[in-house]
Tab-separated table of C-alpha atoms in Angstrom:
chain	number	residue	atom	x	y	z
A	854	MET	CA	39.279	112.701	52.711
A	855	LEU	CA	39.731	115.151	55.588
A	856	ASP	CA	39.548	113.974	59.164
A	857	GLU	CA	36.173	114.453	60.886
A	858	SER	CA	37.780	116.807	63.411
A	859	VAL	CA	38.182	119.395	60.632
A	860	TYR	CA	34.435	119.863	60.530
A	861	LYS	CA	34.285	120.454	64.292
A	862	TRP	CA	35.734	123.893	63.752
A	863	PHE	CA	33.747	125.354	66.616
A	864	SER	CA	35.665	123.335	69.223
A	865	LEU	CA	37.870	125.356	71.555
A	866	GLU	CA	40.549	122.647	71.354
A	867	TRP	CA	41.863	124.382	68.220
A	868	PHE	CA	43.231	127.105	70.508
A	869	THR	CA	45.054	124.856	72.974
A	870	PRO	CA	48.882	124.710	73.059
A	871	SER	CA	48.800	121.010	72.148
A	872	ALA	CA	46.858	121.782	68.971
A	873	PHE	CA	49.339	124.454	67.883
A	874	LYS	CA	52.285	122.168	68.630
A	875	SER	CA	50.788	119.443	66.448
A	876	PHE	CA	50.718	121.675	63.362
A	877	ASP	CA	53.322	122.116	60.660
A	878	TRP	CA	53.292	125.784	59.648
A	879	GLU	CA	53.974	126.347	55.963
A	880	PHE	CA	54.343	130.131	56.346
A	881	PHE	CA	55.470	130.487	59.944
A	882	PHE	CA	56.981	133.926	59.231
A	883	VAL	CA	53.434	135.373	59.197
A	884	PHE	CA	53.472	135.255	63.004
A	885	TYR	CA	56.211	137.891	62.990
A	886	THR	CA	53.589	140.433	61.871
A	887	ILE	CA	51.595	140.070	65.112
A	888	PRO	CA	53.677	142.744	66.937
A	889	VAL	CA	52.960	145.090	64.010
A	890	VAL	CA	49.221	144.542	64.428
A	891	LEU	CA	49.492	145.197	68.165
A	892	LEU	CA	51.442	148.375	67.434
A	893	LEU	CA	48.688	149.576	65.073
A	894	PHE	CA	46.068	149.079	67.772
A	895	LEU	CA	48.242	150.978	70.240
A	896	LEU	CA	48.634	153.877	67.788
A	897	LYS	CA	44.889	153.900	67.155
A	898	TRP	CA	44.244	154.158	70.883
A	899	LEU	CA	46.816	156.922	71.400
A	900	ILE	CA	45.517	158.956	68.479
A	901	GLY	CA	41.914	158.374	69.541
A	902	THR	CA	42.512	159.696	73.054
A	903	ARG	CA	43.866	162.943	71.610
A	904	VAL	CA	41.417	163.720	68.831
A	905	LYS	CA	38.212	162.212	70.221
A	906	GLN	CA	35.628	164.792	71.262
A	907	LYS	CA	34.993	164.944	74.971
A	908	LEU	CA	31.966	166.263	76.836
A	909	PRO	CA	32.942	168.350	79.839
A	910	VAL	CA	30.738	167.650	82.831
A	911	ALA	CA	31.099	169.414	86.162
A	912	LEU	CA	30.549	166.986	89.022
A	913	PRO	CA	31.813	166.825	92.566
A	914	LYS	CA	34.795	164.502	92.814
A	915	LYS	CA	33.100	162.253	95.339
A	916	GLU	CA	30.307	161.533	92.845
A	917	ILE	CA	32.676	160.457	90.055
A	918	GLN	CA	32.632	156.657	89.909
A	919	LYS	CA	33.672	154.338	87.098
A	920	HIS	CA	30.791	152.038	86.199
A	921	TRP	CA	31.465	148.491	84.953
A	922	THR	CA	29.636	149.254	81.713
A	923	SER	CA	32.440	151.599	80.717
A	924	TYR	CA	34.588	148.578	79.903
A	925	LEU	CA	32.131	147.421	77.249
A	926	ARG	CA	33.626	150.001	74.896
A	927	PHE	CA	36.657	147.694	74.445
A	928	ILE	CA	34.564	144.854	73.028
A	929	PRO	CA	34.594	146.019	69.363
A	930	ASN	CA	38.363	146.493	69.375
A	931	ALA	CA	38.861	143.109	71.024
A	932	LEU	CA	36.665	141.456	68.399
A	933	MET	CA	38.579	143.135	65.589
A	934	ALA	CA	41.894	142.042	67.157
A	935	LEU	CA	40.640	138.450	67.324
A	936	THR	CA	39.493	138.682	63.699
A	937	LEU	CA	42.943	139.759	62.570
A	938	LEU	CA	44.615	137.111	64.739
A	939	MET	CA	42.483	134.346	63.183
A	940	LEU	CA	43.364	135.602	59.703
A	941	LEU	CA	47.062	135.602	60.538
A	942	ILE	CA	46.858	132.027	61.848
A	943	ALA	CA	45.067	131.009	58.652
A	944	LEU	CA	47.691	132.749	56.504
A	945	ALA	CA	50.421	130.831	58.358
A	946	ARG	CA	48.783	127.694	56.881
A	947	PRO	CA	48.523	125.166	59.742
A	948	GLN	CA	48.863	121.604	58.461
A	949	ARG	CA	49.271	118.062	59.669
A	950	THR	CA	51.223	115.600	57.582
A	951	ASN	CA	51.086	111.837	57.783
A	952	GLU	CA	54.004	110.181	56.036
A	953	LEU	CA	53.667	106.572	54.986
A	954	VAL	CA	56.958	104.811	54.277
A	955	GLU	CA	56.919	101.552	52.374
A	956	GLN	CA	60.149	99.581	52.557
A	957	TRP	CA	61.218	96.537	50.673
A	958	SER	CA	64.581	94.905	50.386
A	959	GLU	CA	66.488	92.343	48.427
A	960	GLY	CA	66.800	89.908	51.309
A	961	ILE	CA	69.898	88.065	52.436
A	962	ASP	CA	69.916	84.420	53.485
A	963	ILE	CA	72.420	83.739	56.258
A	964	ALA	CA	73.483	80.417	57.742
A	965	LEU	CA	75.223	80.529	61.131
A	966	VAL	CA	77.386	77.411	61.421
A	967	ILE	CA	78.571	76.949	65.028
A	968	ASP	CA	81.067	74.462	66.421
A	969	ILE	CA	79.805	72.724	69.616
A	970	SER	CA	82.701	70.286	70.025
A	971	GLU	CA	84.237	69.623	73.468
A	972	SER	CA	87.002	72.142	72.917
A	973	MET	CA	84.384	74.900	72.812
A	974	GLN	CA	84.216	74.500	76.618
A	975	ILE	CA	87.671	76.082	76.926
A	976	GLU	CA	87.527	79.179	79.103
A	977	ASP	CA	89.815	81.632	77.328
A	978	PHE	CA	86.473	83.311	76.488
A	979	LYS	CA	84.021	84.189	79.258
A	980	PRO	CA	82.339	82.061	80.466
A	981	ASN	CA	83.547	79.727	77.683
A	982	ARG	CA	83.900	79.717	73.915
A	983	LEU	CA	80.463	78.320	73.128
A	984	GLU	CA	78.555	80.662	75.439
A	985	ALA	CA	80.468	83.621	74.002
A	986	ALA	CA	79.592	82.436	70.482
A	987	LYS	CA	75.909	82.025	71.406
A	988	ARG	CA	75.719	85.489	72.926
A	989	THR	CA	77.388	87.055	69.896
A	990	ALA	CA	75.153	85.146	67.465
A	991	ARG	CA	72.109	86.379	69.366
A	992	ASP	CA	73.281	89.987	69.119
A	993	PHE	CA	73.986	89.517	65.422
A	994	ILE	CA	70.465	88.226	64.764
A	995	SER	CA	68.901	91.112	66.700
A	996	GLY	CA	70.663	93.546	64.355
A	997	ARG	CA	68.977	92.109	61.260
A	998	SER	CA	65.503	93.080	60.100
A	999	GLN	CA	64.253	91.208	57.055
A	1000	ASP	CA	66.887	88.544	56.431
A	1001	ARG	CA	66.248	84.829	56.686
A	1002	ILE	CA	68.676	83.163	59.079
A	1003	GLY	CA	69.319	79.472	59.678
A	1004	LEU	CA	71.341	77.602	62.321
A	1005	VAL	CA	73.725	74.674	61.795
A	1006	ILE	CA	75.641	73.061	64.669
A	1007	PHE	CA	78.425	70.516	64.426
A	1008	SER	CA	80.954	68.456	66.316
A	1009	GLY	CA	81.605	64.881	65.061
A	1010	ASP	CA	78.501	65.246	62.850
A	1011	ALA	CA	76.659	68.261	61.478
A	1012	TYR	CA	73.040	68.980	62.246
A	1013	SER	CA	70.647	71.609	60.879
A	1014	LEU	CA	69.075	73.092	63.986
A	1015	SER	CA	66.851	75.631	62.239
A	1016	PRO	CA	65.841	76.234	58.607
A	1017	LEU	CA	66.139	79.688	57.092
A	1018	THR	CA	63.548	81.833	58.824
A	1019	THR	CA	62.654	85.393	59.756
A	1020	ASP	CA	61.159	84.191	63.032
A	1021	TYR	CA	63.950	85.607	65.180
A	1022	GLU	CA	62.210	84.696	68.437
A	1023	LEU	CA	62.379	81.060	67.365
A	1024	LEU	CA	66.080	81.450	66.623
A	1025	TYR	CA	66.670	82.978	70.077
A	1026	LYS	CA	64.896	80.004	71.629
A	1027	PHE	CA	67.080	77.541	69.702
A	1028	ILE	CA	70.250	79.398	70.699
A	1029	ASP	CA	69.301	79.595	74.375
A	1030	GLU	CA	67.834	76.124	74.823
A	1031	GLU	CA	69.091	73.813	72.070
A	1032	ILE	CA	72.749	74.639	71.516
A	1033	ASP	CA	74.883	72.756	74.041
A	1034	PHE	CA	77.772	70.305	74.096
A	1035	ASN	CA	75.548	67.217	74.371
A	1036	LYS	CA	73.345	67.928	71.364
A	1037	ILE	CA	75.510	65.692	69.103
A	1038	GLU	CA	76.920	62.448	70.491
A	1039	ASN	CA	79.793	61.903	68.032
A	1040	ARG	CA	82.920	63.711	69.124
A	1041	GLY	CA	85.279	65.544	66.829
A	1042	THR	CA	85.098	68.520	64.473
A	1043	ALA	CA	83.377	67.897	61.137
A	1044	ILE	CA	83.947	71.223	59.383
A	1045	GLY	CA	83.390	69.825	55.889
A	1046	SER	CA	80.086	68.210	56.868
A	1047	ALA	CA	78.933	71.451	58.522
A	1048	ILE	CA	79.570	73.448	55.340
A	1049	ALA	CA	77.739	70.783	53.314
A	1050	VAL	CA	74.684	70.900	55.590
A	1051	GLY	CA	74.606	74.704	55.414
A	1052	THR	CA	74.905	74.549	51.620
A	1053	ASN	CA	72.057	72.066	51.421
A	1054	ARG	CA	69.876	74.504	53.364
A	1055	MET	CA	70.610	77.360	50.966
A	1056	ARG	CA	71.021	75.651	47.608
A	1057	GLU	CA	67.422	76.359	46.575
A	1058	SER	CA	67.441	79.893	47.931
A	1059	GLU	CA	66.535	82.670	45.504
A	1060	ALA	CA	67.868	85.439	47.734
A	1061	ALA	CA	69.981	88.179	46.167
A	1062	SER	CA	72.817	87.244	48.521
A	1063	LYS	CA	73.618	84.007	50.378
A	1064	VAL	CA	76.085	84.079	53.260
A	1065	MET	CA	77.537	81.411	55.531
A	1066	ILE	CA	79.329	82.317	58.769
A	1067	LEU	CA	81.410	79.412	60.059
A	1068	LEU	CA	82.741	79.559	63.609
A	1069	SER	CA	85.159	76.854	64.779
A	1070	ASP	CA	88.079	76.409	67.180
A	1071	GLY	CA	89.783	73.289	65.866
A	1072	ASP	CA	91.002	71.091	63.032
A	1073	ASN	CA	88.742	69.031	60.786
A	1074	THR	CA	88.877	65.623	62.525
A	1075	ALA	CA	85.547	64.027	61.582
A	1076	GLY	CA	82.906	63.854	58.902
A	1077	ASN	CA	82.804	62.263	55.481
A	1078	ILE	CA	83.526	65.280	53.314
A	1079	ASP	CA	86.697	67.328	52.965
A	1080	PRO	CA	86.318	71.005	53.995
A	1081	ILE	CA	87.864	72.306	50.768
A	1082	THR	CA	85.534	70.184	48.652
A	1083	ALA	CA	82.568	71.380	50.698
A	1084	ALA	CA	83.672	75.000	50.234
A	1085	GLU	CA	83.894	74.526	46.460
A	1086	LEU	CA	80.403	73.063	46.477
A	1087	ALA	CA	79.104	76.092	48.413
A	1088	ALA	CA	80.832	78.458	45.990
A	1089	ALA	CA	79.059	76.684	43.102
A	1090	TYR	CA	75.789	77.826	44.671
A	1091	ASP	CA	77.093	81.426	45.023
A	1092	ILE	CA	77.353	81.178	48.798
A	1093	LYS	CA	79.821	83.594	50.374
A	1094	ILE	CA	81.672	82.108	53.349
A	1095	TYR	CA	83.119	83.964	56.328
A	1096	THR	CA	85.252	81.818	58.623
A	1097	ILE	CA	86.061	82.713	62.231
A	1098	GLY	CA	88.820	80.899	64.088
A	1099	ILE	CA	88.155	81.160	67.810
A	1100	GLY	CA	90.742	80.680	70.539
A	1101	LYS	CA	94.119	81.895	71.785
A	1102	GLU	CA	97.445	80.409	70.793
A	1103	GLY	CA	99.322	78.204	73.256
A	1104	LYS	CA	98.057	77.004	76.630
A	1105	VAL	CA	94.486	77.880	77.521
A	1106	PRO	CA	92.375	77.198	80.683
A	1107	TYR	CA	90.185	74.081	80.535
A	1108	GLY	CA	88.339	73.003	83.658
A	1109	LYS	CA	89.817	72.369	87.135
A	1110	ASP	CA	91.656	69.484	88.762
A	1111	PHE	CA	90.756	67.576	91.949
A	1112	PHE	CA	92.119	70.380	94.122
A	1113	GLY	CA	90.224	73.112	92.278
A	1114	ARG	CA	93.232	74.371	90.380
A	1115	THR	CA	92.818	75.453	86.760
A	1116	ASN	CA	93.898	72.970	84.105
A	1117	TYR	CA	95.653	74.195	80.993
A	1118	VAL	CA	95.682	72.511	77.579
A	1119	GLU	CA	97.546	73.269	74.374
A	1120	ASN	CA	95.281	74.932	71.825
A	1121	THR	CA	95.575	74.073	68.121
A	1122	LEU	CA	93.701	75.544	65.179
A	1123	ASP	CA	93.955	74.710	61.494
A	1124	GLU	CA	94.070	78.311	60.419
A	1125	THR	CA	95.291	77.424	56.918
A	1126	THR	CA	92.155	75.429	56.094
A	1127	LEU	CA	89.841	78.120	57.414
A	1128	ARG	CA	91.653	80.740	55.343
A	1129	GLU	CA	91.335	78.602	52.228
A	1130	ILE	CA	87.621	78.026	52.834
A	1131	ALA	CA	87.051	81.785	53.088
A	1132	LYS	CA	89.095	82.394	49.948
A	1133	ILE	CA	87.103	79.825	47.939
A	1134	GLY	CA	83.868	81.281	49.282
A	1135	SER	CA	84.884	84.867	48.342
A	1136	GLY	CA	84.613	85.845	52.003
A	1137	GLN	CA	87.161	86.601	54.712
A	1138	PHE	CA	88.894	84.787	57.543
A	1139	TYR	CA	89.102	86.221	61.069
A	1140	ARG	CA	91.038	85.026	64.091
A	1141	VAL	CA	89.645	86.100	67.459
A	1142	SER	CA	91.054	85.546	70.923
A	1143	ASP	CA	88.497	87.126	73.286
A	1144	ASN	CA	84.836	88.102	73.614
A	1145	GLU	CA	85.324	91.651	72.412
A	1146	ALA	CA	87.187	90.595	69.267
A	1147	LEU	CA	84.459	88.069	68.469
A	1148	ALA	CA	81.755	90.705	68.858
A	1149	ASN	CA	83.716	93.124	66.658
A	1150	VAL	CA	84.011	90.548	63.875
A	1151	PHE	CA	80.270	89.905	63.864
A	1152	GLU	CA	79.634	93.660	63.808
A	1153	LEU	CA	81.971	93.959	60.824
A	1154	ILE	CA	80.207	91.167	58.955
A	1155	ASP	CA	76.884	92.763	59.864
A	1156	GLN	CA	78.041	95.972	58.145
A	1157	TYR	CA	79.303	94.133	55.078
A	1158	GLU	CA	76.166	92.079	54.557
A	1159	LYS	CA	73.343	94.584	54.564
A	1160	ALA	CA	70.247	94.142	52.431
A	1161	GLU	CA	69.564	96.806	49.842
A	1162	ILE	CA	66.535	98.581	51.274
A	1163	LYS	CA	64.430	100.744	49.007
A	1164	GLU	CA	61.823	103.190	50.259
A	1165	THR	CA	58.678	104.703	48.816
A	1166	ARG	CA	57.321	107.674	50.754
A	1167	TYR	CA	53.785	109.040	50.609
A	1168	LYS	CA	52.701	112.286	52.261
A	1169	ASN	CA	49.089	112.943	53.179
A	1170	THR	CA	48.744	116.619	54.119
A	1171	THR	CA	45.604	118.057	55.728
A	1172	ASP	CA	45.110	121.838	55.864
A	1173	PHE	CA	43.443	123.393	58.901
A	1174	TYR	CA	43.391	127.060	57.874
A	1175	PRO	CA	39.630	126.952	56.989
A	1176	ILE	CA	38.875	126.470	60.677
A	1177	TYR	CA	40.570	129.741	61.619
A	1178	VAL	CA	39.050	131.575	58.638
A	1179	LYS	CA	35.604	130.578	59.921
A	1180	TRP	CA	36.463	131.751	63.420
A	1181	GLY	CA	37.756	135.027	61.946
A	1182	LEU	CA	34.496	135.487	60.040
A	1183	LEU	CA	32.509	134.849	63.220
A	1184	PHE	CA	34.509	137.420	65.191
A	1185	PHE	CA	34.134	139.929	62.330
A	1186	LEU	CA	30.348	139.529	62.288
A	1187	LEU	CA	30.292	140.038	66.059
A	1188	PHE	CA	32.434	143.150	65.561
A	1189	LEU	CA	29.938	144.583	63.065
A	1190	ALA	CA	27.101	143.783	65.414
A	1191	SER	CA	28.816	145.479	68.343
A	1192	LYS	CA	29.564	148.577	66.254
A	1193	SER	CA	25.861	148.926	65.541
A	1194	THR	CA	24.828	148.841	69.208
A	1195	PHE	CA	25.222	151.049	72.259
A	1196	VAL	CA	28.443	149.195	73.120
A	1197	SER	CA	30.594	151.429	70.966
A	1198	ASN	CA	28.802	154.583	72.017
A	1199	ILE	CA	29.343	154.427	75.774
A	1200	LEU	CA	30.734	157.617	77.114
A	1201	GLU	CA	34.264	157.576	78.335
A	1202	ASP	CA	34.955	159.218	81.616
């Protein structure tokens, strides 16, 4: 059904620049004929001035005055020019197209498993490892569109902070307000338990792809399940696991002493176990040593794990050429009327 504005063809808004800019012109090349039409009118005028009969009248020069009615003789030509212009606009086929795009995707379920143990306070990342991880996780979530994402945190125990959800604002709130070093009392690093909790969240998922991103900076020192066993359990549920080892090798800054001087501690990371977990989970292991490297890894994973989005496009095209045909007909009728009156018979001086 055409828009109501189509029937308001008499409105002068159809001749405004904004109206013309809003159109899609199917045959825009028609406008290139306008100079030809103008040239034809010019030739008609030149020929007419030479062949038209003139009535010689002898009058004193001071009595020769051009009356305003002499300009009325241009009305028929102007009306014919407008008629042709309207027809050219109609031939150019002005249209407006509304395109409706329907998207659907085979969603991905993603579990972000984040270490919040004491060692995540180390300041080789700015301002520290945990804050860098939170910021990067937030950016990662903002880059997704239709995927369900869940949050798991762990230190000496593992805790499911958020179920799989597409409510990204809720996830941002959890990241900003709930993830801190005091959320879990038991100290240590329970990597195996964290993987198990993440698996439990996704084991009933029917998503086309299930992904777990595990971020940790230490060895497995707590929990009641071995990390390798937990990884095998996740693989049984077709969960792909990416592991990220965070932290620099050697001595790293950790707090300040009584005199305000920076303390340094020796950093250790069980890289072998994290590599094996990623291998079992058909994912990849990454080792990062600064904020930029961490962000790059999440961007890489973001590129790897994209949902397959399919589109269906519908075009609803409305033609507006009838409006200009009607205007052309109106101008043509006015032209015929003017040709039948005194207007076209005014003497030229």
